[in-house]
Amino acid sequence: MAASSSSSILLLSLLISSLVCLSTPGSAFLMDGGHMTSSAPLEPHFTECISREQETFRCWWSAGSFQNLSSPGALRVFYLKKESPTSEWKECPEYIYSKRECFFDTNHTSIWITYCIQLRTQNNVTYFNEDDCFTVENIVRPDPPVALNWTLMNMSPSGLYYDVRVRWKPPPSADVTAGWMRVEYEVQFRGRNSTVWEALEVQGTTQQTIYGLRIGEEYEVRIRCRMMAFTKFGEFSDSVFIHVTEIPSKEITFPVTLALIFGIAGILILIVLIVISQHHRLMVILLPPIPAPKIKGIDPELLKKGKLDELNFILSGGGMGSLPSYAPDFYQDEPWVEFIEVDAEDADPGEKEDDQGSDTQRLLGLSQPVGQLTHIGCSHAISFPDDDSGRASCYDPDLPDQDALMLSAALLPGQPEEASLDVLERSPGPEIGERPIVHAQPQGPQTWVNTDFYAQVSDVMPSGGVVLSPGQQLRTQESTSATEEEMQKKGLENGDGEETEAKKEGKQKELQFQLLVVDPEGSGYTMESVARQISTPSSSSMPGEGYHTIPPQPIDTKPNQEAFLPPPTTTGEFQSPYIHPDSPQSQFLAPVSDYTVVQEVDCQHSLLLNPSPAPSPPPCLPQHPLKALPAMPVGYISPELLGNLSP
Amino acid sequence: MSMTGNYTILQGGVWALLLWPCLLTVSHPLDCKEEQGSISRCPTISQEKLLDRVIQHAEVIYRVSEESCTLFEEMFVPFPMRLQRNQAGYTCITKALPIPSSKSEIQQISDTWLLHSVLMLVQSWIEPLVYLQTTLDRYDDAPDLLLNKTKWVSEKLVSLEQGVVVLMKKMLDEGMLTTAYNEHGLVQYDVQPEMLESVLRDYMLLSCFKKDAHKMETFLKLLKCRQTDKYNCALY
């Protein structure tokens, strides 16, 4: 009952007070943004009551529009301390008229107890606003913190920004240490140019970090505080200025970058020097020379397409005569070039024999002076005056015959009459039977006017022997290309019919062919060869044949060919120069049952021994490149055409 | 003003969520009040640490209560009546308690009395807060944040009471105090008040509680100052 009545009284009072609130033009100082009605006269009111340390407080008033009351003493301050229902209004304990202030000292200040204050004139006219009641802890505005200073913390890696730690002490008036007040702080800063203050988060410790200040710009920092969990902030402290210019630490990083630059430059110079010093070696490794025909003493220009006449002229001894050994060096800048050395042999058979013998010996790997050519790897330059200096490194005499199938072919200028055959010697020694040897057939004086640099393989034996077809006898010109000689050397035996017979008698033992196949796709100087022994039967070469033919087995040899020959990709290349598809020579080769003439290489790089009758088209669509050849000497394919043949 | 209020509400929510486990750990050793002579399962705690924890409790309770009051004010109290809390001087339920109200007074009373005052306050507020929860539930649109806060505060108040009791035992070697300071049956559960009346009453309740929480916190901190540094803190 009492409760309900008290509550109703409370409600009533509140309603009345609210009405009073709305009607009175005066504004309670506790209201934020108090309502001000415009034209009504402003009666005396309190402007503010503030406590600085929660132990004392003071209140200020103003007379408003009532200027007659502005004189000191005209208005009096009364306060009510709502400690009990029987409390009374008391007058202000201490006046400070100059400031129109009423000061409550510690004896008159109680916390957590509601105070109400009012103004009274001398005539007891009361100006009271119900909203002017408060408890002291709610009006506390602490003094600003003191001893604000800053220290530089970090620089950004770019050197444009820095962080600053700001420290301060709590206001001395606030008894923070005793725990009487719990204070939190707010730091604000702004750049010199801006007018807007940036506020950091309110927190209770006496230090804070400001991040991201810009170098060279001046900043102003200030701080204020309030009671924790209350709303009213105190005054701002005095501003502290922060100004950081270029930091010398930047110079420390400068030498580091300089050292880095110098280091990198040094390394680059070192690399360049290495490249320059090892130029040649690197050139060989990185840019292997293209197997182009290189004949010593012959201008490489002549070896190009369409210049067979001049070349033949030179080779035939015209002009300056035979190629002198002191031919101008066209390949000065390519010391690694291997040449096919072509010598103009004189007609002295003895000499020839001597040469041959010397050649033979040379080819056999006997102690010989080093040739004129430089060899790289296991390359072989077949030339009459040439020595084979590097051969031994390539050939492993311990290899079994089956494994080390080395087909070595000597490119020989051959003549029908004087089939002189220099075959690349595989191993020294007269044991013909055991090892693949080079079979050198002494020949008569030979000029290589009418000789082939290549011998055409017209057929391949089932056992792997190669049938060489007479090529040069039917032609007057030849173009020589040392390409295949460099790259692929096939042991061909040129043998004049009679001479071979003679030789055969002389060497009734097995003649061994060696077909040396050099992989053109390699460095060009290494030998990838399939060597095998070819035992040749007794020759029954036809007169006019310059080559020792091998009994053909047309159908069976095909697989054998592929078995014996190098991989198909290179087969064509190897075979191609020896393929004479449409030359009339093939007709000269009367197909003996012992021999097989390789007529064609089809697109799958298999040798076609018995060409189908002319009208039948080859199985592959692309035209056989050889058919498109211009009038080329038999057995020779120029490098450009070689490119067409290869896959 | 609403912006700052929202911010404080969020802050308070974050505070409450963050401090949940903290206070759970803090409150754990305070549950050992019934074990006096037996082998205590609870770890013993030093007096300083206990006082620190009690102060932490009080500080957080005050902060949450302030946020609850602000929240309630913004939600339910019309603007013209918002300052009524300042007038609630003699309507607070604890007005009759003989509690010092100024710094000078506080500095003059003894430790015992200080602790007793705190205990009185705490014990006075336990039940009204429970009541407050029921009334708040009756509001249609009371935000969950407010409900959670008040619930949380009432629970923490209970643990605060326990802590103060243990502290008193440790510091003053006093026995278990009976809760002789229980409040009167101020609240009535049967009457269904009107909305505005209820709102105002609850508003007063929250304001008074906030004030008393601040009182508790201040008392405890002054007590701690006395424990550590008698010369600066006590006048006598």
Coordinates of C-alpha atoms in Angstrom, one line a residue, chain A residues 4-388:
Chain A
S4 CA 1.8 2.0 -4.3
S5 CA 1.1 5.3 -2.9
S6 CA 4.7 6.3 -3.0
S7 CA 5.0 5.1 -6.5
S8 CA 1.9 7.1 -7.5
I9 CA 3.3 10.2 -5.8
L10 CA 6.5 9.6 -7.6
L11 CA 4.8 9.3 -10.9
L12 CA 2.8 12.4 -10.2
S13 CA 5.9 14.4 -9.3
L14 CA 7.6 13.2 -12.4
L15 CA 4.8 14.2 -14.6
I16 CA 4.7 17.6 -13.0
S17 CA 8.4 18.0 -13.3
S18 CA 8.3 17.0 -16.9
L19 CA 5.7 19.6 -17.5
V20 CA 7.7 22.1 -15.7
C21 CA 10.7 21.1 -17.7
L22 CA 9.0 21.7 -20.9
S23 CA 7.6 25.0 -19.9
T24 CA 10.5 26.7 -18.3
P25 CA 12.7 28.5 -20.7
G26 CA 15.7 27.8 -18.5
S27 CA 17.9 24.8 -19.2
A28 CA 19.3 22.5 -16.7
F29 CA 23.0 22.4 -16.9
L30 CA 22.9 18.7 -16.7
M31 CA 21.0 18.3 -19.9
D32 CA 23.0 17.9 -22.9
G33 CA 22.0 20.4 -25.5
G34 CA 19.4 21.8 -23.3
H35 CA 16.3 23.1 -24.9
M36 CA 16.1 26.7 -25.3
T37 CA 13.0 28.4 -26.2
S38 CA 13.8 31.5 -28.0
S39 CA 12.1 34.6 -27.0
A40 CA 11.2 34.0 -23.4
P41 CA 13.3 35.8 -20.9
L42 CA 16.0 33.8 -19.4
E43 CA 15.8 33.5 -15.7
P44 CA 18.7 33.0 -13.4
H45 CA 20.0 29.6 -13.7
F46 CA 23.1 27.5 -13.1
T47 CA 25.4 27.1 -15.9
E48 CA 27.5 24.2 -14.6
C49 CA 28.6 22.2 -11.6
I50 CA 31.9 20.4 -11.8
S51 CA 34.0 18.4 -9.5
R52 CA 37.6 17.9 -10.3
E53 CA 38.6 15.2 -8.0
Q54 CA 35.4 13.8 -6.6
E55 CA 36.1 15.5 -3.3
T56 CA 34.9 19.0 -3.9
F57 CA 32.8 20.6 -6.4
R58 CA 31.7 24.0 -7.5
C59 CA 28.7 25.5 -9.3
W60 CA 28.4 28.6 -11.4
W61 CA 25.3 30.5 -12.1
S62 CA 24.2 33.4 -14.2
A63 CA 21.6 35.9 -13.9
G64 CA 20.2 35.4 -17.3
S65 CA 18.3 38.3 -18.7
F66 CA 17.6 39.6 -15.3
Q67 CA 20.4 42.0 -15.2
N68 CA 19.3 43.6 -12.0
L69 CA 20.2 40.4 -10.3
S70 CA 23.6 40.2 -11.5
S71 CA 25.1 42.2 -8.7
P72 CA 26.8 40.1 -6.1
G73 CA 24.5 39.0 -3.4
A74 CA 21.4 39.5 -5.4
L75 CA 21.1 35.8 -5.9
R76 CA 21.8 33.2 -3.4
V77 CA 22.5 29.6 -3.8
F78 CA 20.8 26.9 -1.8
Y79 CA 21.4 23.3 -2.0
L80 CA 19.6 20.2 -0.8
K81 CA 21.3 17.1 0.2
K82 CA 18.9 14.3 -0.2
E83 CA 20.2 12.2 2.6
S84 CA 17.0 11.7 4.3
P85 CA 13.4 12.7 3.8
T86 CA 13.9 15.4 6.3
S87 CA 16.7 17.2 4.6
E88 CA 16.6 20.9 4.2
W89 CA 17.8 23.5 1.9
K90 CA 21.0 25.0 3.0
E91 CA 22.9 27.9 1.7
C92 CA 26.0 27.7 -0.2
P93 CA 29.0 27.2 2.1
E94 CA 31.3 29.4 0.1
Y95 CA 30.6 32.0 -2.4
I96 CA 33.0 33.4 -4.9
Y97 CA 31.1 36.3 -6.3
S98 CA 33.6 37.3 -8.8
K99 CA 33.1 34.1 -10.7
R100 CA 29.6 33.7 -9.6
E101 CA 30.6 30.4 -8.1
C102 CA 29.6 28.4 -5.2
F103 CA 32.3 26.2 -3.9
F104 CA 31.6 23.0 -1.8
D105 CA 34.6 21.8 0.1
T106 CA 35.3 18.3 1.2
N107 CA 33.3 18.7 4.4
H108 CA 30.2 19.6 2.4
T109 CA 30.8 17.1 -0.4
S110 CA 29.3 13.7 -0.2
I111 CA 29.5 11.2 -2.9
W112 CA 26.7 9.1 -4.1
I113 CA 24.2 11.4 -2.6
T114 CA 21.9 13.6 -4.6
Y115 CA 22.4 17.3 -4.5
C116 CA 19.8 19.8 -5.7
I117 CA 20.7 23.4 -6.0
Q118 CA 18.5 26.4 -6.6
L119 CA 18.8 30.1 -6.8
R120 CA 16.9 32.5 -4.6
T121 CA 16.7 36.2 -4.7
Q122 CA 16.6 38.3 -1.7
N123 CA 12.9 38.3 -1.9
N124 CA 12.8 34.5 -1.8
V125 CA 11.9 34.2 -5.3
T126 CA 13.1 30.8 -6.2
Y127 CA 14.4 29.8 -9.5
F128 CA 14.7 26.1 -9.3
N129 CA 15.0 23.5 -12.0
E130 CA 14.4 20.0 -11.0
D131 CA 16.9 18.8 -13.4
D132 CA 19.6 20.5 -11.5
C133 CA 20.0 17.6 -9.2
F134 CA 23.0 15.4 -9.4
T135 CA 25.3 13.1 -7.6
V136 CA 28.9 14.2 -7.3
E137 CA 30.5 11.3 -9.1
N138 CA 28.4 12.1 -12.2
I139 CA 29.8 15.6 -12.5
V140 CA 33.4 14.8 -12.1
R141 CA 35.6 16.2 -14.9
P142 CA 39.2 15.4 -14.0
D143 CA 42.0 17.7 -14.6
P144 CA 44.1 17.0 -17.7
P145 CA 47.0 14.7 -17.4
V146 CA 50.4 16.2 -17.0
A147 CA 54.0 15.5 -18.2
L148 CA 53.0 14.6 -21.7
N149 CA 56.0 13.6 -23.8
W150 CA 56.8 11.4 -26.8
T151 CA 59.5 9.1 -28.0
L152 CA 60.3 7.9 -31.5
M153 CA 59.6 4.2 -31.8
N154 CA 59.8 2.8 -35.3
M155 CA 60.5 3.9 -38.8
S156 CA 58.7 2.3 -41.6
P157 CA 60.9 0.5 -44.1
S158 CA 60.2 3.1 -46.7
G159 CA 61.4 5.7 -44.4
L160 CA 58.3 7.8 -44.8
Y161 CA 56.4 7.0 -41.7
Y162 CA 57.2 6.6 -38.1
D163 CA 55.5 5.6 -34.9
V164 CA 55.6 7.5 -31.7
R165 CA 54.9 6.5 -28.1
V166 CA 53.3 9.1 -26.0
R167 CA 53.5 9.0 -22.2
W168 CA 51.9 11.1 -19.5
K169 CA 51.1 11.1 -15.9
P170 CA 47.6 11.2 -14.3
P171 CA 46.4 14.5 -13.1
P172 CA 47.8 15.2 -9.6
S173 CA 44.5 16.2 -8.2
A174 CA 42.9 13.0 -9.0
D175 CA 43.7 10.4 -6.4
V176 CA 44.3 7.7 -8.8
T177 CA 46.9 5.9 -6.8
A178 CA 44.7 5.4 -3.9
G179 CA 42.0 4.1 -6.0
W180 CA 39.7 6.8 -5.3
M181 CA 39.2 7.5 -8.9
R182 CA 39.6 5.3 -11.9
V183 CA 40.6 7.4 -14.9
E184 CA 40.8 6.7 -18.6
Y185 CA 42.5 8.8 -21.2
E186 CA 41.9 10.0 -24.7
V187 CA 44.8 11.1 -26.9
Q188 CA 44.1 13.3 -29.8
F189 CA 46.5 14.5 -32.5
R190 CA 46.4 16.4 -35.7
G191 CA 48.8 17.5 -38.4
R192 CA 49.8 21.1 -38.6
N193 CA 47.8 21.8 -41.6
S194 CA 44.6 20.1 -40.7
T195 CA 41.9 21.3 -38.5
V196 CA 40.4 18.0 -37.6
W197 CA 41.6 16.2 -34.5
E198 CA 42.1 12.5 -34.7
A199 CA 41.1 10.7 -31.5
L200 CA 42.6 7.5 -30.4
E201 CA 40.8 4.9 -28.4
V202 CA 40.0 5.7 -24.8
Q203 CA 42.0 3.5 -22.5
G204 CA 43.2 3.5 -19.0
T205 CA 47.0 3.2 -19.2
T206 CA 49.3 6.1 -19.1
Q207 CA 50.9 5.6 -22.5
Q208 CA 49.8 5.1 -26.0
T209 CA 51.3 4.6 -29.5
I210 CA 50.5 6.8 -32.4
Y211 CA 51.1 4.9 -35.7
G212 CA 51.7 6.2 -39.1
L213 CA 53.0 9.7 -38.6
R214 CA 54.6 11.2 -41.7
I215 CA 58.1 12.3 -41.9
G216 CA 58.6 16.0 -42.1
E217 CA 55.2 16.9 -41.0
E218 CA 54.6 18.5 -37.7
Y219 CA 52.0 17.1 -35.4
E220 CA 50.1 18.4 -32.4
V221 CA 49.1 16.0 -29.6
R222 CA 46.9 16.6 -26.7
I223 CA 45.2 14.5 -24.1
R224 CA 42.2 14.5 -21.7
C225 CA 40.7 12.1 -19.3
R226 CA 37.5 11.1 -17.5
M227 CA 36.3 8.9 -14.9
M228 CA 36.1 5.3 -16.0
A229 CA 32.6 4.4 -17.1
F230 CA 31.5 7.9 -16.9
T231 CA 30.7 10.3 -19.7
K232 CA 32.2 13.7 -18.9
F233 CA 35.7 14.4 -20.0
G234 CA 37.9 16.9 -18.4
E235 CA 39.8 19.7 -20.1
F236 CA 42.5 19.1 -22.7
S237 CA 46.1 19.3 -21.7
D238 CA 48.5 21.6 -23.4
S239 CA 49.5 20.5 -26.8
V240 CA 52.8 18.8 -27.5
F241 CA 54.4 19.1 -30.9
I242 CA 56.0 16.2 -32.7
H243 CA 58.3 16.9 -35.6
V244 CA 60.6 14.4 -37.2
T245 CA 62.7 15.1 -40.1
E246 CA 64.9 12.8 -42.1
I247 CA 66.3 10.1 -40.0
P248 CA 70.0 9.4 -40.5
S249 CA 69.4 5.7 -40.2
K250 CA 68.5 5.9 -43.9
E251 CA 72.2 6.4 -44.7
I252 CA 73.0 3.1 -43.0
T253 CA 70.9 1.3 -45.5
F254 CA 72.5 3.2 -48.4
P255 CA 75.8 1.4 -48.3
V256 CA 74.1 -1.9 -48.2
T257 CA 72.3 -1.2 -51.4
L258 CA 75.5 0.1 -52.9
A259 CA 77.3 -3.1 -51.9
L260 CA 74.6 -5.1 -53.4
I261 CA 74.8 -3.3 -56.7
F262 CA 78.6 -3.6 -56.8
G263 CA 78.4 -7.3 -56.0
I264 CA 75.9 -8.0 -58.7
A265 CA 77.9 -6.0 -61.2
G266 CA 81.0 -7.9 -60.3
I267 CA 79.3 -11.2 -60.8
L268 CA 78.0 -10.1 -64.1
I269 CA 81.5 -9.0 -65.2
L270 CA 82.8 -12.4 -64.1
I271 CA 80.2 -14.2 -66.1
V272 CA 81.0 -12.1 -69.2
L273 CA 84.7 -12.8 -68.8
I274 CA 84.1 -16.5 -68.5
V275 CA 81.9 -16.4 -71.5
I276 CA 84.5 -14.5 -73.5
S277 CA 87.4 -16.7 -72.5
Q278 CA 85.6 -19.9 -73.1
H279 CA 84.0 -18.5 -76.1
H280 CA 85.0 -21.2 -78.4
R281 CA 84.1 -24.0 -76.2
L282 CA 80.8 -22.5 -75.4
M283 CA 80.2 -21.9 -79.1
V284 CA 80.8 -25.5 -79.8
I285 CA 78.6 -26.6 -77.0
L286 CA 75.8 -24.2 -77.6
L287 CA 75.9 -23.8 -81.3
P288 CA 77.3 -26.8 -82.9
P289 CA 78.3 -26.0 -86.4
I290 CA 75.9 -26.9 -89.0
P291 CA 77.1 -29.8 -91.0
A292 CA 77.6 -28.0 -94.2
P293 CA 80.0 -29.1 -96.8
K294 CA 83.3 -27.9 -95.9
I295 CA 86.2 -28.8 -98.1
K296 CA 89.5 -27.4 -97.3
G297 CA 90.6 -25.0 -99.8
I298 CA 87.2 -24.6 -101.4
D299 CA 85.3 -21.6 -101.0
P300 CA 82.1 -22.6 -99.1
E301 CA 80.2 -20.4 -101.5
L302 CA 80.9 -22.9 -104.2
L303 CA 79.4 -25.6 -102.3
K304 CA 76.1 -24.0 -102.4
K305 CA 73.4 -25.0 -104.6
G306 CA 73.9 -24.5 -108.2
K307 CA 77.5 -24.1 -108.3
L308 CA 78.6 -27.5 -109.3
D309 CA 80.4 -26.3 -112.3
E310 CA 82.9 -24.2 -110.6
L311 CA 83.3 -26.7 -107.9
N312 CA 83.9 -29.5 -110.3
F313 CA 86.3 -27.4 -112.1
I314 CA 88.3 -26.8 -109.1
L315 CA 88.2 -30.3 -108.0
S316 CA 89.1 -31.5 -111.3
G317 CA 92.3 -29.6 -111.1
G318 CA 91.4 -26.7 -113.2
G319 CA 92.3 -23.2 -112.3
M320 CA 95.0 -23.5 -109.8
G321 CA 95.4 -27.1 -110.4
S322 CA 94.6 -29.5 -107.7
L323 CA 93.7 -28.3 -104.4
P324 CA 96.8 -27.4 -102.8
S325 CA 97.3 -28.1 -99.3
Y326 CA 98.0 -24.5 -98.8
A327 CA 94.6 -23.6 -100.0
P328 CA 93.2 -20.5 -98.6
D329 CA 91.7 -21.1 -95.4
F330 CA 88.1 -20.3 -95.7
Y331 CA 87.3 -21.4 -92.3
Q332 CA 89.7 -19.5 -90.2
D333 CA 87.2 -18.6 -87.7
E334 CA 86.0 -22.1 -87.2
P335 CA 88.8 -24.1 -86.0
W336 CA 86.7 -26.9 -85.1
V337 CA 85.7 -27.5 -88.6
E338 CA 86.5 -30.7 -90.1
F339 CA 87.3 -30.9 -93.6
I340 CA 87.2 -33.4 -96.3
E341 CA 90.6 -33.1 -97.5
V342 CA 90.8 -33.6 -101.2
D343 CA 94.2 -34.0 -102.6
A344 CA 95.1 -34.0 -106.2
E345 CA 96.7 -37.2 -106.5
D346 CA 99.4 -37.5 -109.1
A347 CA 99.3 -40.4 -111.4
D348 CA 102.2 -42.1 -109.9
P349 CA 101.0 -45.4 -108.8
G350 CA 103.9 -46.0 -106.8
E351 CA 103.4 -42.8 -105.1
K352 CA 99.9 -43.6 -104.9
E353 CA 100.7 -46.8 -103.4
D354 CA 102.9 -45.2 -101.1
D355 CA 100.2 -42.9 -100.3
Q356 CA 97.9 -45.6 -100.1
G357 CA 100.1 -47.5 -98.0
S358 CA 100.6 -44.5 -96.0
D359 CA 97.0 -44.0 -96.1
T360 CA 96.3 -47.5 -95.2
Q361 CA 98.7 -47.3 -92.5
R362 CA 97.2 -44.2 -91.4
L363 CA 93.8 -45.5 -91.6
L364 CA 95.0 -48.6 -89.8
G365 CA 95.9 -46.4 -87.0
L366 CA 99.6 -47.0 -87.1
S367 CA 101.8 -44.4 -85.7
Q368 CA 101.3 -41.5 -87.9
P369 CA 101.7 -37.9 -87.7
V370 CA 98.8 -36.0 -86.9
G371 CA 96.6 -34.9 -89.6
Q372 CA 95.9 -31.5 -90.6
L373 CA 92.6 -31.4 -89.4
T374 CA 91.4 -30.9 -86.0
H375 CA 89.3 -33.5 -84.7
I376 CA 86.7 -33.1 -82.2
G377 CA 85.4 -36.2 -80.7
C378 CA 85.5 -39.1 -82.8
S379 CA 85.1 -37.5 -86.0
H380 CA 86.8 -38.8 -88.9
A381 CA 88.0 -37.0 -91.9
I382 CA 88.7 -39.2 -94.7
S383 CA 91.3 -37.9 -96.8
F384 CA 94.2 -39.3 -98.3
P385 CA 96.8 -37.3 -96.7
D386 CA 95.0 -37.3 -93.6
D387 CA 95.8 -39.0 -90.5
D388 CA 93.4 -40.3 -88.2

